[in-house]
JSON list of C-alpha atoms in Angstrom, two decimals:
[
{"chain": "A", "resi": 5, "resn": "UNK", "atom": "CA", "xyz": [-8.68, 3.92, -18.47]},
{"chain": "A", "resi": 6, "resn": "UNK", "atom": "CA", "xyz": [-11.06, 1.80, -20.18]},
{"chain": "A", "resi": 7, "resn": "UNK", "atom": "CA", "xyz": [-14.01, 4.01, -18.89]},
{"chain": "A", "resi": 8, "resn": "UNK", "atom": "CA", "xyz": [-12.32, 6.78, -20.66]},
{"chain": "A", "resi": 9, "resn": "UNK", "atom": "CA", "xyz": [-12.18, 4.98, -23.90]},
{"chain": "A", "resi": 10, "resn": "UNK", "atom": "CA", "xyz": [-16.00, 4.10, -23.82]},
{"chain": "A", "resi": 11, "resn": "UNK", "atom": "CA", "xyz": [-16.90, 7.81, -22.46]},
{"chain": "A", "resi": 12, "resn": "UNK", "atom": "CA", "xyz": [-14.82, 8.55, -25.77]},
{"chain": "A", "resi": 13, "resn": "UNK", "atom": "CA", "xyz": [-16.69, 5.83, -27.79]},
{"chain": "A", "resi": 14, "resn": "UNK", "atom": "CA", "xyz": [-20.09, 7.04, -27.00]},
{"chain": "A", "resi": 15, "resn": "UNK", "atom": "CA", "xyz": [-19.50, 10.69, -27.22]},
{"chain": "A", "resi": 16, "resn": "UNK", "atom": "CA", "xyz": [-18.00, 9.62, -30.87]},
{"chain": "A", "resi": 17, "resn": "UNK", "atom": "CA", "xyz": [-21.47, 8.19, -31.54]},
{"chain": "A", "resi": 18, "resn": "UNK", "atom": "CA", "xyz": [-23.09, 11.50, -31.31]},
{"chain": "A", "resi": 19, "resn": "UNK", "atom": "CA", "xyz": [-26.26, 10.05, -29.80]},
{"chain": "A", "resi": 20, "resn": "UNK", "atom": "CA", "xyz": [-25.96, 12.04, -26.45]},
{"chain": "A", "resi": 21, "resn": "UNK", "atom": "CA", "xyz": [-24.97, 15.16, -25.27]},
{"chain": "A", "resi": 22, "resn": "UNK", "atom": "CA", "xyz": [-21.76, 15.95, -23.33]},
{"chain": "A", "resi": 23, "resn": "UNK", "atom": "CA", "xyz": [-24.28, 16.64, -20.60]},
{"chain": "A", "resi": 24, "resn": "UNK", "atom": "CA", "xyz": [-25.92, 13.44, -20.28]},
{"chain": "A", "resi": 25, "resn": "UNK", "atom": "CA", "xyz": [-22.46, 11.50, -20.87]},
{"chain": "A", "resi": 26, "resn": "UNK", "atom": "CA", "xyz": [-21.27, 13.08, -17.75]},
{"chain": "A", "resi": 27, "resn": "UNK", "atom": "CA", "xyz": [-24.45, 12.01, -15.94]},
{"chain": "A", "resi": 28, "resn": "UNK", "atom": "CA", "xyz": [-23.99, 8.58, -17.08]},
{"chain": "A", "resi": 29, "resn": "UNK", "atom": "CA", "xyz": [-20.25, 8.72, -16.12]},
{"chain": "A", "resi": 30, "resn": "UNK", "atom": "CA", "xyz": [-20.56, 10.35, -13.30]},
{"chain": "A", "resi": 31, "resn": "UNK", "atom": "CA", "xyz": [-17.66, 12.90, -14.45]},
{"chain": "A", "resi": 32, "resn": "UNK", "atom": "CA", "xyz": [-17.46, 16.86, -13.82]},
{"chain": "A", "resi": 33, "resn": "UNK", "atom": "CA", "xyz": [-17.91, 18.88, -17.29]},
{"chain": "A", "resi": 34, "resn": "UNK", "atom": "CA", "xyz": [-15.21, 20.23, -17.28]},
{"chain": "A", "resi": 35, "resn": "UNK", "atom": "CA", "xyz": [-13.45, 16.65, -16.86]},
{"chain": "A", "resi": 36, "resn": "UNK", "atom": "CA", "xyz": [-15.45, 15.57, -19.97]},
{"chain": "A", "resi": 37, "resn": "UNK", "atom": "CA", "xyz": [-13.77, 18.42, -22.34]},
{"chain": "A", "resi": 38, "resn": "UNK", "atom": "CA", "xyz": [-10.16, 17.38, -20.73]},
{"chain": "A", "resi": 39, "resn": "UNK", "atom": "CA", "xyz": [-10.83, 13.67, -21.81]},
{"chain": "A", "resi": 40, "resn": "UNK", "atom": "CA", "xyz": [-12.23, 14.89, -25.54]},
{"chain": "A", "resi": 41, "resn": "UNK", "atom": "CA", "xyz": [-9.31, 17.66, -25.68]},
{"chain": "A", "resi": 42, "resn": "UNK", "atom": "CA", "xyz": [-6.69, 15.14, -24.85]},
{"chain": "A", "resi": 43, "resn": "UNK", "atom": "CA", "xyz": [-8.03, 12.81, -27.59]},
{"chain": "A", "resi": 44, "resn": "UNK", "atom": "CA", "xyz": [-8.86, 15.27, -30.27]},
{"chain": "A", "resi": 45, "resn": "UNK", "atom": "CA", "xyz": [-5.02, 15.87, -29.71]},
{"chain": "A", "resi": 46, "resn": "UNK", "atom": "CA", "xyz": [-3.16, 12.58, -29.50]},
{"chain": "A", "resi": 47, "resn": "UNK", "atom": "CA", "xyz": [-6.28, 9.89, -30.42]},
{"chain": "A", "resi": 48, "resn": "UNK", "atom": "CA", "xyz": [-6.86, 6.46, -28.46]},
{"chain": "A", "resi": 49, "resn": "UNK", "atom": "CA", "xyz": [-2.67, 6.48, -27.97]},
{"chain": "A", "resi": 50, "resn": "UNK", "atom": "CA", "xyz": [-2.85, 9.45, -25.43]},
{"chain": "A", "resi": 51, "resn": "UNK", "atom": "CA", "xyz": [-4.52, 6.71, -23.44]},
{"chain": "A", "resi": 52, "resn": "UNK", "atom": "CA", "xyz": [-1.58, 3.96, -23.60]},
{"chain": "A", "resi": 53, "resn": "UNK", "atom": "CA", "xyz": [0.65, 3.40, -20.33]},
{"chain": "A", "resi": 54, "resn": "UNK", "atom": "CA", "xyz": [3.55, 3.64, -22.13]},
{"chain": "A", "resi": 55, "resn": "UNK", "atom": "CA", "xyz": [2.48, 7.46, -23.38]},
{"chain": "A", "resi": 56, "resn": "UNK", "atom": "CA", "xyz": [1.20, 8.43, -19.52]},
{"chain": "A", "resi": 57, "resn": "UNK", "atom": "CA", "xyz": [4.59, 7.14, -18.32]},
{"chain": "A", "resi": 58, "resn": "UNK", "atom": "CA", "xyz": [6.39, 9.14, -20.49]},
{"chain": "A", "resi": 59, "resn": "UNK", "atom": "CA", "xyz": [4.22, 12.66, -20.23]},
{"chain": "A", "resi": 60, "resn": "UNK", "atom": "CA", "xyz": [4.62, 11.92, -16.23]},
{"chain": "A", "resi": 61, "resn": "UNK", "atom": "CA", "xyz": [8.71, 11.58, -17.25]},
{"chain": "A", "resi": 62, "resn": "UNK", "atom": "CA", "xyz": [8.61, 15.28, -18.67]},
{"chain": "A", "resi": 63, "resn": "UNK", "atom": "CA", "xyz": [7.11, 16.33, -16.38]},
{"chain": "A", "resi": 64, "resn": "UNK", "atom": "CA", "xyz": [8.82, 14.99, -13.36]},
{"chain": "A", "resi": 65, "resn": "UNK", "atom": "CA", "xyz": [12.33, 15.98, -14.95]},
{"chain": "A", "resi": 66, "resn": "UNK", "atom": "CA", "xyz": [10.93, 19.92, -15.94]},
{"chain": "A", "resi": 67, "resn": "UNK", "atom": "CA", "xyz": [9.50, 20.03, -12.31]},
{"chain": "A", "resi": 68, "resn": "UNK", "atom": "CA", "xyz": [13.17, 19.00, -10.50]},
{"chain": "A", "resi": 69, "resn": "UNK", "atom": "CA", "xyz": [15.56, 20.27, -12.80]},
{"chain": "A", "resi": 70, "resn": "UNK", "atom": "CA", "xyz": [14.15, 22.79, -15.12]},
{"chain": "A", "resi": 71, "resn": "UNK", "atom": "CA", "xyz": [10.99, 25.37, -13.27]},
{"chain": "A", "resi": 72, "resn": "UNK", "atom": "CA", "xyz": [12.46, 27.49, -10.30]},
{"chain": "A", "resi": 73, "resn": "UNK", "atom": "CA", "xyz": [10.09, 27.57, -7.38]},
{"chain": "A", "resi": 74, "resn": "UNK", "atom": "CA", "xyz": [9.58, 30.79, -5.45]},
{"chain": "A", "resi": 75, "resn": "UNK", "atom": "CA", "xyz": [9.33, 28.23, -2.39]},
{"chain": "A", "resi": 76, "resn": "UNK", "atom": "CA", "xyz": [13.05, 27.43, -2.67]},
{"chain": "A", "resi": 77, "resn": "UNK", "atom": "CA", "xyz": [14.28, 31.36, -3.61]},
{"chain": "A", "resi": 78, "resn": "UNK", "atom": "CA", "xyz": [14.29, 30.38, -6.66]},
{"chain": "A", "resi": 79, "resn": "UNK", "atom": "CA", "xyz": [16.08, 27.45, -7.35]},
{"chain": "A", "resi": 80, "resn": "UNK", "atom": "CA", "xyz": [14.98, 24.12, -8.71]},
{"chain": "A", "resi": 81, "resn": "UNK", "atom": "CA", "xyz": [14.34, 20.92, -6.10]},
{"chain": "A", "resi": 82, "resn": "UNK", "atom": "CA", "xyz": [17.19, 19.18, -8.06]},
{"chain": "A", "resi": 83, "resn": "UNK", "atom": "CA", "xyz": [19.91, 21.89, -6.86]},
{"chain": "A", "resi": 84, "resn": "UNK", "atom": "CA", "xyz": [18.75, 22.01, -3.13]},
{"chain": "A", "resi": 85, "resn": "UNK", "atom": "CA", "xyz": [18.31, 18.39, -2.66]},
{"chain": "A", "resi": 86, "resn": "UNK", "atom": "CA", "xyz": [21.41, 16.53, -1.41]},
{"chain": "A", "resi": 87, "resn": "UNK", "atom": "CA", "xyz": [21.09, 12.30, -1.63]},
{"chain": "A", "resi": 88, "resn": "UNK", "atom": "CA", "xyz": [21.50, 10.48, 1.64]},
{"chain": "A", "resi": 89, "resn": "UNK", "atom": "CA", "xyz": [25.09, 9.24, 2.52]},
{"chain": "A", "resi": 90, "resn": "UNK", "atom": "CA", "xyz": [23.24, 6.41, 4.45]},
{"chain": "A", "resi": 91, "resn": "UNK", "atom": "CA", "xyz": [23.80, 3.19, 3.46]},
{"chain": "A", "resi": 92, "resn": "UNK", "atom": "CA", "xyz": [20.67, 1.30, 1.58]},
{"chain": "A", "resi": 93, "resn": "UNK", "atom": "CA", "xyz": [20.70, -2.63, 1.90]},
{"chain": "A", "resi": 94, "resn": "UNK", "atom": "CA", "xyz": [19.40, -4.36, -0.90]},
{"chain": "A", "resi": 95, "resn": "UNK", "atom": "CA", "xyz": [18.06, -7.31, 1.52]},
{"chain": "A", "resi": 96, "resn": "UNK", "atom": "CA", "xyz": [17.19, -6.37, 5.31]},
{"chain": "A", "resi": 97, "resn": "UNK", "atom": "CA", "xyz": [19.37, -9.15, 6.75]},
{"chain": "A", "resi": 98, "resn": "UNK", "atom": "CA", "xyz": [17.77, -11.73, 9.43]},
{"chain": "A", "resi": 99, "resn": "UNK", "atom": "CA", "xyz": [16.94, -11.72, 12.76]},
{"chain": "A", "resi": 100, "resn": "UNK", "atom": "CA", "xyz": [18.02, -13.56, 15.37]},
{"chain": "A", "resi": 101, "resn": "UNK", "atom": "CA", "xyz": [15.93, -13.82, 18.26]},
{"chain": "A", "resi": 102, "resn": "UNK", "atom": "CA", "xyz": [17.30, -14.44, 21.86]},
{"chain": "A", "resi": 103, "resn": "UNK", "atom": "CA", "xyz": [17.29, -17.77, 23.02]},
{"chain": "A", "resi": 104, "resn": "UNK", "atom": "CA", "xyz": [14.80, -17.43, 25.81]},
{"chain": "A", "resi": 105, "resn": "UNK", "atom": "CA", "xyz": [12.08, -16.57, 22.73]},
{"chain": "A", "resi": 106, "resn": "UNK", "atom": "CA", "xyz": [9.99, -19.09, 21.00]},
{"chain": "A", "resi": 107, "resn": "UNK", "atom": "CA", "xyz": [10.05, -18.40, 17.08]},
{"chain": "A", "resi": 108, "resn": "UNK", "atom": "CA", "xyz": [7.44, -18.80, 14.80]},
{"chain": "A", "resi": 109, "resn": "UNK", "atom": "CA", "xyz": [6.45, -17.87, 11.58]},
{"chain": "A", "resi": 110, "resn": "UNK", "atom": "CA", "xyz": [3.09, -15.63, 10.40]},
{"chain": "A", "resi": 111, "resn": "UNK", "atom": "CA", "xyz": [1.00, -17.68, 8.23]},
{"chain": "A", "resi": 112, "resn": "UNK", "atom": "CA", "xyz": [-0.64, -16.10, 5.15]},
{"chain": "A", "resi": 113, "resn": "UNK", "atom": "CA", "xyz": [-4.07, -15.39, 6.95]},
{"chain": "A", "resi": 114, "resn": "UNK", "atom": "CA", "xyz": [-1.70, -13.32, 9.31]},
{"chain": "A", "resi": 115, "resn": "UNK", "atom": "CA", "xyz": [-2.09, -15.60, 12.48]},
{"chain": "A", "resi": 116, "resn": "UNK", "atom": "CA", "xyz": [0.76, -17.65, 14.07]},
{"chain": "A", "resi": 117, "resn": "UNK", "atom": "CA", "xyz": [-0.35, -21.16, 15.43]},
{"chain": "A", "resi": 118, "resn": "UNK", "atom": "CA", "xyz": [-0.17, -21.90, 18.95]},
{"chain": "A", "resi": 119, "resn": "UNK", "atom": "CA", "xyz": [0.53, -25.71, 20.13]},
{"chain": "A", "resi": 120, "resn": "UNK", "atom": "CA", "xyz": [-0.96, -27.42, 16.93]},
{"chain": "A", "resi": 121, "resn": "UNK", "atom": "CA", "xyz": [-4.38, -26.64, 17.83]},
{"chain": "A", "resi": 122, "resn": "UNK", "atom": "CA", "xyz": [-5.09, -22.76, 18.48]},
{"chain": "A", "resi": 123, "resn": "UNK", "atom": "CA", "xyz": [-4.45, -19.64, 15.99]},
{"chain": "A", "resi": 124, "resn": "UNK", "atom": "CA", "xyz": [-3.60, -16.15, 17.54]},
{"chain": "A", "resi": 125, "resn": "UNK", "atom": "CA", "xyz": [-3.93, -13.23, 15.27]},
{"chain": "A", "resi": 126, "resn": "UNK", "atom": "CA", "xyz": [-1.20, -11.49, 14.75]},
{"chain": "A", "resi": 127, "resn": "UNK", "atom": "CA", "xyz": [-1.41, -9.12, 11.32]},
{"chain": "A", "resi": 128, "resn": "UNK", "atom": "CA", "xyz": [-1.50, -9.70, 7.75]},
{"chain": "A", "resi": 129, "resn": "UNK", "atom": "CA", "xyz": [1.59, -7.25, 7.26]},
{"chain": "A", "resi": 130, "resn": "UNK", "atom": "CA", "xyz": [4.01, -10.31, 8.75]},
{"chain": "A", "resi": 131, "resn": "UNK", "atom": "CA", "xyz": [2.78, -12.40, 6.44]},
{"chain": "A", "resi": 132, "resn": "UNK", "atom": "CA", "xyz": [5.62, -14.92, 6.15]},
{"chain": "A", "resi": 133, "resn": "UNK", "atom": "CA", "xyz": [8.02, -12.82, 8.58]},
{"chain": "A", "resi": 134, "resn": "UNK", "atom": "CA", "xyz": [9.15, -14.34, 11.94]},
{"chain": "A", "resi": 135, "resn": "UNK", "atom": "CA", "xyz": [8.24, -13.54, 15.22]},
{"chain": "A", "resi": 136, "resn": "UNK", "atom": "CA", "xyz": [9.55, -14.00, 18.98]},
{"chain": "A", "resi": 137, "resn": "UNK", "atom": "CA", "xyz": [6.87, -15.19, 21.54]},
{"chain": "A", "resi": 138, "resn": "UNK", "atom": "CA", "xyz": [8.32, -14.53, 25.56]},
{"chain": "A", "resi": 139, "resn": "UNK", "atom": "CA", "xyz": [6.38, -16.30, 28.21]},
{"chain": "A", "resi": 140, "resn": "UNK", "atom": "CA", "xyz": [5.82, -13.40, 31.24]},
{"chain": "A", "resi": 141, "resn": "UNK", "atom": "CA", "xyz": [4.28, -15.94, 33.31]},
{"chain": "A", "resi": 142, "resn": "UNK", "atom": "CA", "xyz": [1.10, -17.74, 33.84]},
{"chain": "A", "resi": 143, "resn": "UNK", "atom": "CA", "xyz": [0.22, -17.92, 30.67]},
{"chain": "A", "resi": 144, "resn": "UNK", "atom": "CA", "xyz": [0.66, -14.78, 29.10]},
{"chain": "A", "resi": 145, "resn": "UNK", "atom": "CA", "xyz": [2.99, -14.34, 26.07]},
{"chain": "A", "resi": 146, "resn": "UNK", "atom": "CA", "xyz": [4.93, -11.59, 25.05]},
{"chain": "A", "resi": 147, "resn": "UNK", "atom": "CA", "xyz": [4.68, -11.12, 20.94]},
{"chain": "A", "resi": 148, "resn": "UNK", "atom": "CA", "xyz": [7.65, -9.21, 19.23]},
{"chain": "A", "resi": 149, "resn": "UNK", "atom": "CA", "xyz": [8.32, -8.36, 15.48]},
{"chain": "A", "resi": 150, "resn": "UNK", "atom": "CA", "xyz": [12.73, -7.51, 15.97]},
{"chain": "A", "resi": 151, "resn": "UNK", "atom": "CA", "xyz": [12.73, -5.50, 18.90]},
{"chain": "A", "resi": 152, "resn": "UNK", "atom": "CA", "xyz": [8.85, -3.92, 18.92]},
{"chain": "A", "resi": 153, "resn": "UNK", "atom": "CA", "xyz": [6.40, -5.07, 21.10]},
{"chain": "A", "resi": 154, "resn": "UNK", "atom": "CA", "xyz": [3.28, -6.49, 18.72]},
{"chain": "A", "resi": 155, "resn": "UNK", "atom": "CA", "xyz": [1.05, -7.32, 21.79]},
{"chain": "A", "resi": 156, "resn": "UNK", "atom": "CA", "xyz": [-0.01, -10.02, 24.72]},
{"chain": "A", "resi": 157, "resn": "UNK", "atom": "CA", "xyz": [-1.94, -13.04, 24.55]},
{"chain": "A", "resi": 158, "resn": "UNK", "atom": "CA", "xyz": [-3.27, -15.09, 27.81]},
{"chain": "A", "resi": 159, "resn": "UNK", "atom": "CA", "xyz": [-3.02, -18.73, 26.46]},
{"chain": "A", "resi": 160, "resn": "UNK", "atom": "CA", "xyz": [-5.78, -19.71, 28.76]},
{"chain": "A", "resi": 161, "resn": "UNK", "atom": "CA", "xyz": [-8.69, -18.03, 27.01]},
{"chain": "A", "resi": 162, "resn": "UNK", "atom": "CA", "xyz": [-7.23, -19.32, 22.77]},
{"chain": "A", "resi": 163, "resn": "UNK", "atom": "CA", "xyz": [-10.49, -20.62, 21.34]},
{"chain": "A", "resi": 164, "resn": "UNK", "atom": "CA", "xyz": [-11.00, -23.23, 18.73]},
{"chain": "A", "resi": 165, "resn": "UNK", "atom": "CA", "xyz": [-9.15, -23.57, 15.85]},
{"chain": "A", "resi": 166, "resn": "UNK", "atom": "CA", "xyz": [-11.66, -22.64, 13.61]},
{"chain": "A", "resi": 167, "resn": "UNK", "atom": "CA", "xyz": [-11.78, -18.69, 15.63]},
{"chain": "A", "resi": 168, "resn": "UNK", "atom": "CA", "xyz": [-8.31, -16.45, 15.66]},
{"chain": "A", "resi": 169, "resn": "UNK", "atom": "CA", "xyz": [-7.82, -14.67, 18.91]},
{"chain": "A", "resi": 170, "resn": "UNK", "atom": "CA", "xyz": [-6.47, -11.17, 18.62]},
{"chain": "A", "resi": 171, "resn": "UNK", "atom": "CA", "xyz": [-3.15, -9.73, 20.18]},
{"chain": "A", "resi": 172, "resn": "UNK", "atom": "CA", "xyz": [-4.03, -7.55, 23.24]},
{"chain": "A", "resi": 173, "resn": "UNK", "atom": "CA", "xyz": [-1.76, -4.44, 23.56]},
{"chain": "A", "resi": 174, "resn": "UNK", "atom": "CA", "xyz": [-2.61, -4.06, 27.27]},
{"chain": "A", "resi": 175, "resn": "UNK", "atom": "CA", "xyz": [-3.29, -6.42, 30.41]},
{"chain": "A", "resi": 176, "resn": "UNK", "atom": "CA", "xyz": [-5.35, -4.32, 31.68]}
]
C-alpha cells in the first residue's frame, strides 16, 4: 500500500517517466496505468482499507447473489449453495487423555520437555496445546495430538538441553 502511494508520489513529481517508475518499482506497465487510473478516479482514499473492504463487499455480494454463471446453468452461487446443518462449536472442548498417557504441554518454541533436563521437538502448530506421550517399551515414546499419531522418540539418544531432538515418524 504504501509503495503505491510513493509510486503515486513520484509519478506526481513528473521527474520520470512511467517507464523508468516501473523499473524502479519493479511493476508491469500495465500495472502502473491501473495504480494512476485508480487514483486519477478516487485520489489517495481509493487506497484506504476501509474503501478496499468495501469495493471487495460489492463485489463479493454481485458475484454470489447478483451475476449468473454459465458454470452453474445459470444461476447465481447464492441459490445453489445450501449452509451446513452441522453443528459449529464456538470452543473445541478438551481432551482427555487415557490414563496410561503422560500429558504435557507444547512450549512456545514448539518442543515439550522431557524429565527437566531434555527438549523433544514436537511442532510450533501445538504451541500451548496438550499432548499424550505412551511408553512402547525400552525407551521409546509414543507422541499423540487427540487421537493422531505425531511421531516416536527413543529417550536414550535426547541430547542436551541446549539441542531439540526431532519426533521420528518411523522406527525404522
Amino acid at each position: 500500500m504504501e509503495q503505491k502511494i510513493e509510486f503515486i508520489c513520484e509519478w506526481r513529481t513528473g521527474k520520470y517517466t512511467i517507464t523508468e517508475l516501473c523499473r524502479v518499482f519493479k511493476i508491469a506497465r500495465p500495472t502502473a496505468y491501473k495504480i494512476i487510473a485508480r487514483f486519477e478516479n478516487e485520489g489517495y482514499e481509493g487506497y484506504d482499507q476501509k474503501a478496499q473492504q468495501s469495493r471487495l463487499n460489492h463485489f463479493v455480494k454481485e458475484y454470489n447473489h447478483i451475476r449468473p454463471q454459465e458454470a452453474l446453468d445459470m444461476k447465481t452461487p447464492a441459490d445453489m449453495h445450501d449452509f451446513s446443518s452441522r453443528p459449529f462449536p464456538e470452543k473445541i472442548p478438551n481432551f482427555d487423555y487415557d490414563a496410561n498417557y503422560k500429558v504435557l504441554k507444547v512450549t512456545q518454541n514448539g518442543s515439550i520437555r522431557w524429565k527437566s533436563y531434555y527438549w523433544v521437538y514436537v511442532i510450533a502448530a501445538l504451541m500451548g496445546k496438550y499432548v499424550g506421550i505412551q511408553e512402547m517399551g525400552n525407551g521409546i515414546w509414543r507422541v499423540f495430538y487427540r487421537n493422531t499419531l505425531l511421531g516416536f522418540f527413543d529417550e536414550k539418544y535426547l541430547r542436551n538441553k541446549e539441542q531439540a531432538t526431532r519426533l521420528e515418524t518411523n522406527l525404522v
